[in-house]
Amino acid sequence: MPKVTFHYDGAASTVVAKDGSNVMRAAVENGVDGIVGECGGQAMCATCHVYVRAPYLSVLPPLSEEEDEMLECTAAERDGERSRLGCQLTLGGALEEIEVDLPETQI
Ligand code: FES
């Protein structure tokens, strides 16, 4: 089962998710604060913005044009390739484990 670790304010919270789920769903379903997921994962709200930690950047799915555009609308500053939409990071396969930092705000 895929694992996601969320880092925020010096604390870390690791949750287990289902194969085929995504980083946004893993947060929302496990009550992790700091991810809103307002559009339900349609890449239309940017309230699931995360900063992916370096060791996991090489196993991420490619950035789609749609996701790239939404990342220009995040409430917290975009941080290069580390910035992704959690709802676009499908868990399982190459992405069995990931660690992300949460931005200061999503709204
Ligand atoms: Fe809306 Fe990810 S949940 S963009």
Tab-separated table of C-alpha atoms and ligand atoms in Angstrom:
chain	number	residue	atom	x	y	z
A	1	MET	CA	0.000	0.000	0.000
A	2	PRO	CA	1.390	3.421	-0.940
A	3	LYS	CA	2.551	5.746	1.826
A	4	VAL	CA	2.457	9.525	1.845
A	5	THR	CA	4.269	11.663	4.383
A	6	PHE	CA	3.085	15.241	4.819
A	7	HIS	CA	5.464	17.708	6.439
A	8	TYR	CA	4.229	20.936	7.949
A	9	ASP	CA	5.583	23.273	10.607
A	10	GLY	CA	8.312	20.864	11.675
A	11	ALA	CA	5.883	17.963	12.131
A	12	ALA	CA	5.282	14.951	9.888
A	13	SER	CA	2.240	12.790	9.349
A	14	THR	CA	2.429	9.545	7.374
A	15	VAL	CA	-0.719	7.971	5.956
A	16	VAL	CA	-1.366	4.790	3.998
A	17	ALA	CA	-3.401	5.102	0.813
A	18	LYS	CA	-4.996	2.769	-1.693
A	19	ASP	CA	-3.341	1.932	-4.988
A	20	GLY	CA	-4.740	4.288	-7.606
A	21	SER	CA	-5.554	6.986	-5.055
A	22	ASN	CA	-3.646	10.256	-5.106
A	23	VAL	CA	-1.846	12.598	-2.717
A	24	MET	CA	-4.846	14.938	-2.333
A	25	ARG	CA	-7.238	12.068	-1.531
A	26	ALA	CA	-4.758	10.524	0.899
A	27	ALA	CA	-4.729	13.819	2.832
A	28	VAL	CA	-8.469	14.470	2.768
A	29	GLU	CA	-9.452	10.896	3.664
A	30	ASN	CA	-7.039	10.869	6.593
A	31	GLY	CA	-7.868	14.306	7.997
A	32	VAL	CA	-4.531	15.891	7.147
A	33	ASP	CA	-4.892	19.662	7.452
A	34	GLY	CA	-3.397	21.850	4.787
A	35	ILE	CA	-4.938	20.240	1.698
A	36	VAL	CA	-8.406	21.365	0.653
A	37	GLY	CA	-9.142	19.598	-2.637
A	38	GLU	CA	-12.060	21.867	-3.440
A	39	CYS	CA	-12.647	20.636	-7.015
A	40	GLY	CA	-12.471	16.976	-6.043
A	41	GLY	CA	-9.377	16.264	-8.119
A	42	GLN	CA	-10.259	17.825	-11.471
A	43	ALA	CA	-7.144	20.049	-11.606
A	44	MET	CA	-9.398	23.098	-11.457
A	45	CYS	CA	-8.803	24.675	-8.042
A	46	ALA	CA	-5.118	24.435	-7.026
A	47	THR	CA	-6.085	23.911	-3.365
A	48	CYS	CA	-4.109	20.663	-3.256
A	49	HIS	CA	-0.746	22.319	-3.917
A	50	VAL	CA	2.243	20.430	-2.452
A	51	TYR	CA	6.019	20.769	-2.572
A	52	VAL	CA	7.509	17.362	-3.399
A	53	ARG	CA	10.709	16.478	-1.551
A	54	ALA	CA	13.782	16.012	-3.745
A	55	PRO	CA	14.258	12.208	-3.617
A	56	TYR	CA	10.810	11.697	-5.146
A	57	LEU	CA	10.998	14.167	-8.027
A	58	SER	CA	12.396	11.546	-10.406
A	59	VAL	CA	9.401	9.200	-10.054
A	60	LEU	CA	6.629	11.740	-10.558
A	61	PRO	CA	4.285	11.564	-13.529
A	62	PRO	CA	4.968	14.254	-16.140
A	63	LEU	CA	3.419	17.676	-15.648
A	64	SER	CA	0.425	18.161	-17.945
A	65	GLU	CA	-0.333	21.494	-19.582
A	66	GLU	CA	-3.511	21.724	-17.491
A	67	GLU	CA	-1.637	21.161	-14.221
A	68	ASP	CA	1.083	23.604	-15.255
A	69	GLU	CA	-1.539	26.308	-15.830
A	70	MET	CA	-3.242	25.659	-12.488
A	71	LEU	CA	0.084	25.877	-10.673
A	72	GLU	CA	0.182	29.525	-11.757
A	73	CYS	CA	-2.932	30.057	-9.580
A	74	THR	CA	-1.720	28.668	-6.253
A	75	ALA	CA	-2.224	30.736	-3.100
A	76	ALA	CA	1.332	30.050	-1.925
A	77	GLU	CA	4.284	30.713	-4.190
A	78	ARG	CA	5.157	28.104	-6.800
A	79	ASP	CA	8.540	26.484	-6.260
A	80	GLY	CA	9.803	25.171	-9.588
A	81	GLU	CA	9.546	21.447	-10.213
A	82	ARG	CA	8.796	20.810	-6.516
A	83	SER	CA	5.340	22.357	-6.895
A	84	ARG	CA	2.655	19.905	-7.979
A	85	LEU	CA	-1.069	19.419	-7.581
A	86	GLY	CA	-1.618	16.571	-5.143
A	87	CYS	CA	-4.644	15.368	-7.078
A	88	GLN	CA	-2.478	14.735	-10.133
A	89	LEU	CA	-0.016	12.523	-8.266
A	90	THR	CA	-1.522	9.062	-8.584
A	91	LEU	CA	-0.190	6.590	-6.045
A	92	GLY	CA	0.997	3.080	-6.790
A	93	GLY	CA	3.421	1.693	-9.344
A	94	ALA	CA	6.559	3.845	-9.371
A	95	LEU	CA	4.981	6.106	-6.756
A	96	GLU	CA	4.751	3.713	-3.793
A	97	GLU	CA	6.072	6.322	-1.407
A	98	ILE	CA	6.298	10.102	-1.446
A	99	GLU	CA	7.065	12.919	0.961
A	100	VAL	CA	5.705	16.396	0.489
A	101	ASP	CA	5.842	19.720	2.287
A	102	LEU	CA	2.568	21.586	2.659
A	103	PRO	CA	2.386	25.241	1.664
A	104	GLU	CA	1.497	27.924	4.230
A	105	THR	CA	-1.912	28.367	2.654
A	106	GLN	CA	-4.143	26.889	-0.046
A	107	ILE	CA	-6.658	29.744	-0.278
B	1	FES	FE1	-8.552	20.793	-7.225
B	1	FES	FE2	-6.366	19.297	-7.110
B	1	FES	S1	-8.171	19.089	-5.952
B	1	FES	S2	-6.731	21.000	-8.362
